[in-house]
PDB file of C-alpha atoms in Angstrom:
ATOM      1  CA  LEU A 482      78.652 141.829  77.358  1.00 53.00           C
ATOM      2  CA  GLU A 483      81.414 139.543  79.185  1.00 49.00           C
ATOM      3  CA  ARG A 484      82.282 139.201  82.600  1.00 48.00           C
ATOM      4  CA  THR A 485      85.370 137.694  84.140  1.00 49.00           C
ATOM      5  CA  GLY A 486      87.479 137.520  87.188  1.00 49.00           C
ATOM      6  CA  THR A 487      87.751 134.845  90.109  1.00 52.00           C
ATOM      7  CA  PRO A 488      86.428 136.606  93.274  1.00 55.00           C
ATOM      8  CA  PRO A 489      86.295 134.324  96.396  1.00 63.00           C
ATOM      9  CA  VAL A 490      83.179 132.346  96.347  1.00 69.00           C
ATOM     10  CA  PRO A 491      80.949 132.581  99.309  1.00 70.00           C
ATOM     11  CA  ALA A 492      81.628 130.323 102.347  1.00 68.00           C
ATOM     12  CA  SER A 493      78.297 128.648 101.974  1.00 70.00           C
ATOM     13  CA  ILE A 494      79.256 127.417  98.379  1.00 80.00           C
ATOM     14  CA  GLY A 495      82.744 126.104  98.971  1.00 81.00           C
ATOM     15  CA  PRO A 496      85.223 125.396  96.064  1.00 85.00           C
ATOM     16  CA  ALA A 497      84.716 121.541  96.461  1.00 89.00           C
ATOM     17  CA  LYS A 498      80.871 122.214  95.433  1.00 91.00           C
ATOM     18  CA  LEU A 499      81.838 124.512  92.813  1.00 91.00           C
ATOM     19  CA  ALA A 500      84.195 122.226  91.076  1.00 92.00           C
ATOM     20  CA  GLN A 501      81.619 119.068  91.436  1.00 95.00           C
ATOM     21  CA  LEU A 502      79.070 121.601  89.660  1.00 95.00           C
ATOM     22  CA  ALA A 503      81.321 122.523  86.899  1.00 95.00           C
ATOM     23  CA  ASP A 504      82.165 118.709  86.303  1.00 96.00           C
ATOM     24  CA  ALA A 505      78.592 118.033  86.190  1.00 97.00           C
ATOM     25  CA  MET A 506      78.034 120.758  83.696  1.00 96.00           C
ATOM     26  CA  ARG A 507      80.772 119.844  81.388  1.00 96.00           C
ATOM     27  CA  ALA A 508      79.455 116.119  81.560  1.00 96.00           C
ATOM     28  CA  GLY A 509      76.144 117.547  80.711  1.00 95.00           C
ATOM     29  CA  SER A 510      74.092 116.113  83.617  1.00 97.00           C
ATOM     30  CA  VAL A 511      73.425 119.856  84.522  1.00 97.00           C
ATOM     31  CA  ALA A 512      72.902 122.693  81.898  1.00 96.00           C
ATOM     32  CA  ILE A 513      71.133 125.263  84.142  1.00 96.00           C
ATOM     33  CA  VAL A 514      71.972 126.476  87.563  1.00 96.00           C
ATOM     34  CA  GLY A 515      69.930 128.725  89.782  1.00 96.00           C
ATOM     35  CA  VAL A 516      71.757 130.778  92.138  1.00 95.00           C
ATOM     36  CA  TRP A 517      69.174 132.080  94.684  1.00 95.00           C
ATOM     37  CA  GLY A 518      69.591 134.235  97.862  1.00 91.00           C
ATOM     38  CA  PRO A 519      69.711 137.735  99.406  1.00 87.00           C
ATOM     39  CA  ARG A 520      70.848 140.430  97.086  1.00 80.00           C
ATOM     40  CA  ARG A 521      74.096 141.181  99.059  1.00 79.00           C
ATOM     41  CA  ALA A 522      74.660 137.134  98.987  1.00 81.00           C
ATOM     42  CA  ASP A 523      77.172 137.689  96.118  1.00 82.00           C
ATOM     43  CA  HIS A 524      75.516 135.904  93.259  1.00 89.00           C
ATOM     44  CA  GLU A 525      78.246 137.472  91.205  1.00 87.00           C
ATOM     45  CA  ALA A 526      80.989 135.821  92.662  1.00 86.00           C
ATOM     46  CA  VAL A 527      79.443 132.461  92.300  1.00 90.00           C
ATOM     47  CA  VAL A 528      78.769 132.998  88.378  1.00 93.00           C
ATOM     48  CA  LEU A 529      82.213 134.334  87.724  1.00 91.00           C
ATOM     49  CA  ALA A 530      83.836 131.351  89.957  1.00 90.00           C
ATOM     50  CA  LEU A 531      81.649 129.018  88.208  1.00 94.00           C
ATOM     51  CA  ALA A 532      82.450 130.374  84.737  1.00 94.00           C
ATOM     52  CA  ALA A 533      86.210 130.192  85.744  1.00 92.00           C
ATOM     53  CA  LYS A 534      85.942 126.256  86.919  1.00 93.00           C
ATOM     54  CA  LEU A 535      84.448 125.637  83.360  1.00 95.00           C
ATOM     55  CA  GLY A 536      87.194 127.583  81.710  1.00 94.00           C
ATOM     56  CA  THR A 537      85.246 130.417  80.326  1.00 95.00           C
ATOM     57  CA  ARG A 538      83.669 133.585  80.705  1.00 94.00           C
ATOM     58  CA  ALA A 539      80.283 134.702  81.922  1.00 94.00           C
ATOM     59  CA  ARG A 540      77.998 136.334  79.254  1.00 93.00           C
ATOM     60  CA  VAL A 541      75.375 139.011  80.405  1.00 92.00           C
ATOM     61  CA  PRO A 542      72.629 139.277  77.726  1.00 90.00           C
ATOM     62  CA  GLY A 543      72.533 142.880  76.562  1.00 77.00           C
ATOM     63  CA  ASP A 544      69.045 144.547  75.645  1.00 71.00           C
ATOM     64  CA  GLY A 545      68.196 141.892  72.833  1.00 69.00           C
ATOM     65  CA  ASP A 546      66.253 138.727  73.227  1.00 80.00           C
ATOM     66  CA  LEU A 547      67.624 135.965  75.227  1.00 88.00           C
ATOM     67  CA  ALA A 548      67.513 133.568  72.156  1.00 88.00           C
ATOM     68  CA  GLN A 549      69.959 135.508  70.460  1.00 89.00           C
ATOM     69  CA  ALA A 550      72.226 135.952  73.659  1.00 91.00           C
ATOM     70  CA  ALA A 551      71.972 132.115  74.114  1.00 92.00           C
ATOM     71  CA  ALA A 552      73.090 131.636  70.586  1.00 92.00           C
ATOM     72  CA  ASP A 553      76.121 133.883  71.098  1.00 92.00           C
ATOM     73  CA  ALA A 554      77.080 132.309  74.443  1.00 93.00           C
ATOM     74  CA  ALA A 555      76.770 128.815  72.722  1.00 93.00           C
ATOM     75  CA  ALA A 556      79.010 129.824  69.656  1.00 94.00           C
ATOM     76  CA  LEU A 557      81.621 131.328  72.063  1.00 94.00           C
ATOM     77  CA  GLY A 558      81.178 128.499  74.779  1.00 94.00           C
ATOM     78  CA  GLN A 559      80.287 130.582  77.530  1.00 95.00           C
ATOM     79  CA  LEU A 560      78.307 130.609  80.400  1.00 96.00           C
ATOM     80  CA  LEU A 561      74.944 133.009  79.845  1.00 96.00           C
ATOM     81  CA  TRP A 562      74.182 134.767  83.335  1.00 95.00           C
ATOM     82  CA  ILE A 563      70.522 135.940  83.681  1.00 94.00           C
ATOM     83  CA  ASP A 564      69.693 138.120  86.130  1.00 92.00           C
ATOM     84  CA  CYS A 565      65.935 136.976  86.988  1.00 91.00           C
ATOM     85  CA  GLU A 566      64.870 140.276  88.183  1.00 89.00           C
ATOM     86  CA  GLN A 567      65.671 141.665  84.774  1.00 87.00           C
ATOM     87  CA  HIS A 568      63.631 139.226  82.648  1.00 85.00           C
ATOM     88  CA  ALA A 569      60.083 137.813  82.716  1.00 83.00           C
ATOM     89  CA  PRO A 570      59.775 133.953  83.455  1.00 83.00           C
ATOM     90  CA  ALA A 571      58.145 133.460  79.837  1.00 83.00           C
ATOM     91  CA  ALA A 572      61.348 135.100  78.407  1.00 86.00           C
ATOM     92  CA  LEU A 573      63.293 132.164  79.794  1.00 88.00           C
ATOM     93  CA  ASP A 574      61.376 129.745  77.649  1.00 86.00           C
ATOM     94  CA  ALA A 575      63.796 130.839  74.787  1.00 86.00           C
ATOM     95  CA  LEU A 576      66.613 129.160  76.458  1.00 90.00           C
ATOM     96  CA  ALA A 577      64.729 125.609  76.545  1.00 89.00           C
ATOM     97  CA  HIS A 578      66.572 124.384  73.487  1.00 89.00           C
ATOM     98  CA  SER A 579      69.701 126.182  73.598  1.00 91.00           C
ATOM     99  CA  PRO A 580      72.785 124.207  73.995  1.00 93.00           C
ATOM    100  CA  THR A 581      74.422 126.767  76.294  1.00 94.00           C
ATOM    101  CA  TRP A 582      75.438 126.775  79.986  1.00 96.00           C
ATOM    102  CA  VAL A 583      72.788 128.906  81.931  1.00 96.00           C
ATOM    103  CA  CYS A 584      73.083 130.607  85.367  1.00 96.00           C
ATOM    104  CA  LEU A 585      69.970 131.992  86.496  1.00 95.00           C
ATOM    105  CA  THR A 586      70.281 134.342  89.705  1.00 95.00           C
ATOM    106  CA  GLY A 587      67.930 136.468  91.717  1.00 94.00           C
ATOM    107  CA  PRO A 588      66.748 136.886  95.421  1.00 93.00           C
ATOM    108  CA  LEU A 589      63.706 134.722  95.036  1.00 92.00           C
ATOM    109  CA  PRO A 590      63.935 131.513  92.845  1.00 92.00           C
ATOM    110  CA  MET A 591      62.142 131.632  89.354  1.00 91.00           C
ATOM    111  CA  ARG A 592      61.603 128.269  87.867  1.00 90.00           C
ATOM    112  CA  PRO A 593      59.848 128.413  84.601  1.00 88.00           C
ATOM    113  CA  SER A 594      58.515 124.984  83.830  1.00 88.00           C
ATOM    114  CA  GLN A 595      59.102 125.016  79.919  1.00 88.00           C
ATOM    115  CA  LEU A 596      62.700 125.648  80.731  1.00 89.00           C
ATOM    116  CA  LEU A 597      62.977 123.100  83.793  1.00 90.00           C
ATOM    117  CA  ALA A 598      61.354 120.247  81.875  1.00 92.00           C
ATOM    118  CA  THR A 599      63.501 120.299  78.979  1.00 94.00           C
ATOM    119  CA  ARG A 600      67.163 120.941  80.397  1.00 94.00           C
ATOM    120  CA  PRO A 601      68.742 119.580  83.749  1.00 96.00           C
ATOM    121  CA  TYR A 602      68.581 122.037  86.633  1.00 96.00           C
ATOM    122  CA  VAL A 603      70.094 122.309  90.039  1.00 96.00           C
ATOM    123  CA  GLU A 604      69.780 125.243  92.632  1.00 95.00           C
ATOM    124  CA  ILE A 605      72.243 126.846  94.870  1.00 93.00           C
ATOM    125  CA  GLU A 606      70.691 128.650  97.945  1.00 91.00           C
ATOM    126  CA  LEU A 607      73.095 131.587  99.143  1.00 89.00           C
ATOM    127  CA  ALA A 608      73.046 132.713 102.751  1.00 84.00           C
ATOM    128  CA  ALA A 609      73.767 136.405 103.513  1.00 80.00           C
ATOM    129  CA  PRO A 610      77.243 137.219 104.524  1.00 79.00           C
ATOM    130  CA  SER A 611      77.777 136.607 108.105  1.00 81.00           C
ATOM    131  CA  TYR A 612      79.519 138.986 110.671  1.00 86.00           C
ATOM    132  CA  ALA A 613      82.571 136.735 110.229  1.00 85.00           C
ATOM    133  CA  GLU A 614      82.441 137.060 106.545  1.00 80.00           C
ATOM    134  CA  ARG A 615      81.687 140.841 106.753  1.00 82.00           C
ATOM    135  CA  LEU A 616      84.427 141.467 109.209  1.00 86.00           C
ATOM    136  CA  ALA A 617      87.216 139.662 107.035  1.00 83.00           C
ATOM    137  CA  ALA A 618      86.039 141.857 104.043  1.00 81.00           C
ATOM    138  CA  TRP A 619      86.543 144.900 105.845  1.00 86.00           C
ATOM    139  CA  GLN A 620      89.791 143.927 107.414  1.00 86.00           C
ATOM    140  CA  HIS A 621      91.004 143.238 103.758  1.00 82.00           C
ATOM    141  CA  LEU A 622      90.517 147.014 103.209  1.00 82.00           C
ATOM    142  CA  SER A 623      93.563 147.211 105.675  1.00 79.00           C
ATOM    143  CA  LEU A 624      91.656 148.758 108.423  1.00 83.00           C
ATOM    144  CA  ASP A 625      92.638 148.171 112.016  1.00 86.00           C
ATOM    145  CA  ASP A 626      90.719 145.387 113.822  1.00 89.00           C
ATOM    146  CA  ALA A 627      88.268 147.797 115.984  1.00 91.00           C
ATOM    147  CA  LYS A 628      87.159 149.856 112.989  1.00 89.00           C
ATOM    148  CA  ALA A 629      86.652 146.638 110.943  1.00 88.00           C
ATOM    149  CA  ALA A 630      84.390 145.188 113.581  1.00 91.00           C
ATOM    150  CA  ASP A 631      82.619 148.512 113.977  1.00 90.00           C
ATOM    151  CA  LEU A 632      81.986 148.779 110.203  1.00 90.00           C
ATOM    152  CA  ALA A 633      81.173 145.035 109.781  1.00 88.00           C
ATOM    153  CA  ALA A 634      78.652 145.366 112.527  1.00 90.00           C
ATOM    154  CA  ARG A 635      76.973 148.397 111.094  1.00 89.00           C
ATOM    155  CA  TYR A 636      77.036 147.643 107.411  1.00 88.00           C
ATOM    156  CA  ARG A 637      75.949 144.563 105.334  1.00 83.00           C
ATOM    157  CA  PHE A 638      77.567 145.317 102.096  1.00 82.00           C
ATOM    158  CA  GLY A 639      78.356 142.698  99.383  1.00 76.00           C
ATOM    159  CA  ARG A 640      81.550 142.362  97.612  1.00 72.00           C
ATOM    160  CA  THR A 641      80.359 144.768  94.813  1.00 75.00           C
ATOM    161  CA  GLU A 642      79.831 147.751  97.452  1.00 81.00           C
ATOM    162  CA  LEU A 643      83.073 147.139  99.322  1.00 82.00           C
ATOM    163  CA  ALA A 644      84.727 147.365  95.862  1.00 81.00           C
ATOM    164  CA  ALA A 645      82.932 150.779  95.192  1.00 85.00           C
ATOM    165  CA  ILE A 646      84.112 152.045  98.821  1.00 88.00           C
ATOM    166  CA  ALA A 647      87.804 150.915  98.472  1.00 87.00           C
ATOM    167  CA  ARG A 648      87.707 152.844  94.911  1.00 88.00           C
ATOM    168  CA  MET A 649      86.024 155.741  96.671  1.00 91.00           C
ATOM    169  CA  ALA A 650      88.302 155.865  99.701  1.00 89.00           C
ATOM    170  CA  GLY A 651      91.442 155.277  97.193  1.00 88.00           C
ATOM    171  CA  ALA A 652      90.543 158.376  95.464  1.00 92.00           C
ATOM    172  CA  ALA A 653      90.001 160.362  98.406  1.00 91.00           C
ATOM    173  CA  ALA A 654      93.260 159.249  99.993  1.00 88.00           C
ATOM    174  CA  ALA A 655      95.026 160.127  96.786  1.00 90.00           C
ATOM    175  CA  LEU A 656      93.853 163.546  97.716  1.00 92.00           C
ATOM    176  CA  GLY A 657      95.251 163.630 101.095  1.00 91.00           C
ATOM    177  CA  GLU A 658      92.263 162.598 103.101  1.00 91.00           C
ATOM    178  CA  ASP A 659      92.787 159.919 105.872  1.00 90.00           C
ATOM    179  CA  ARG A 660      92.238 156.421 104.296  1.00 87.00           C
ATOM    180  CA  ALA A 661      90.042 154.939 107.330  1.00 88.00           C
ATOM    181  CA  ALA A 662      87.895 158.114 107.549  1.00 90.00           C
ATOM    182  CA  ALA A 663      87.308 158.032 103.644  1.00 90.00           C
ATOM    183  CA  ILE A 664      86.231 154.237 103.739  1.00 90.00           C
ATOM    184  CA  GLU A 665      83.671 155.250 106.547  1.00 90.00           C
ATOM    185  CA  ALA A 666      82.706 158.111 104.585  1.00 90.00           C
ATOM    186  CA  ALA A 667      82.264 156.262 101.323  1.00 90.00           C
ATOM    187  CA  ALA A 668      80.253 153.665 103.153  1.00 90.00           C
ATOM    188  CA  ALA A 669      77.977 156.233 104.573  1.00 89.00           C
ATOM    189  CA  LYS A 670      77.562 157.567 101.003  1.00 90.00           C
ATOM    190  CA  LEU A 671      76.487 154.292  99.626  1.00 84.00           C
ATOM    191  CA  VAL A 672      73.815 153.797 102.484  1.00 82.00           C
ATOM    192  CA  HIS A 673      72.552 157.548 101.917  1.00 77.00           C
ATOM    193  CA  PRO A 674      73.293 158.191  98.513  1.00 69.00           C
ATOM    194  CA  HIS A 675      71.537 161.586  98.066  1.00 61.00           C
TER     195      HIS A 675
END
C-alpha cells in the first residue's frame, strides 16, 4: 500500500531537520529512522513529509513478509514505513540487508540489534501536540476562537482524528446541521464510539 501527501510536520521536528535527514538518507549515511512518541504525536505526518523530501512515496507493508515489502520498496525507490506495533522485533531482522530506506514508528522505541548493527540508524522523538498546536488545528476547521479554544482544551486528537471529524461534520452540514455543532458531535463520537 502506498501513502502520499505532505501534511504539516509537527513543530517538534521542523522542516530544516527533516531536510537534513532526507539529505543524510540520500547520501547513505542514514538508512533507518525511528520515529517514536505518543500515538497522537502524528507519526504519519513525519513519515509522509520525509517521503516527500526524499521525492518518493511511503510504502506500508501488507500482510505479507517484510522482506518482500522491503524488496518492493527498494525496486520502486520508496520509503518503507513500518508501524512497530504491528510487527515483532524479530521480524524486523529481515530488513538487515535490504537497500531500501526504512521508517519505524510507534509509541515506544523498538531497536532490534541485528538491524541496527547492519544499517545506519537515527531516532526522532515526537512530543504530544501542545495546546497551541491543538488550538491551531481546531481553528483550521473554521471554528470561532472561543469554540476552538474549548475543543482544544477538551480533546487531544491527532491529525487523522481531526480529518475524520472534519469529514463527519462536513457530511452532517450537507444535511443541514450547524457546522460547529456537527464538529463537536463528531469529536464526542470519536471519544465515545458506542
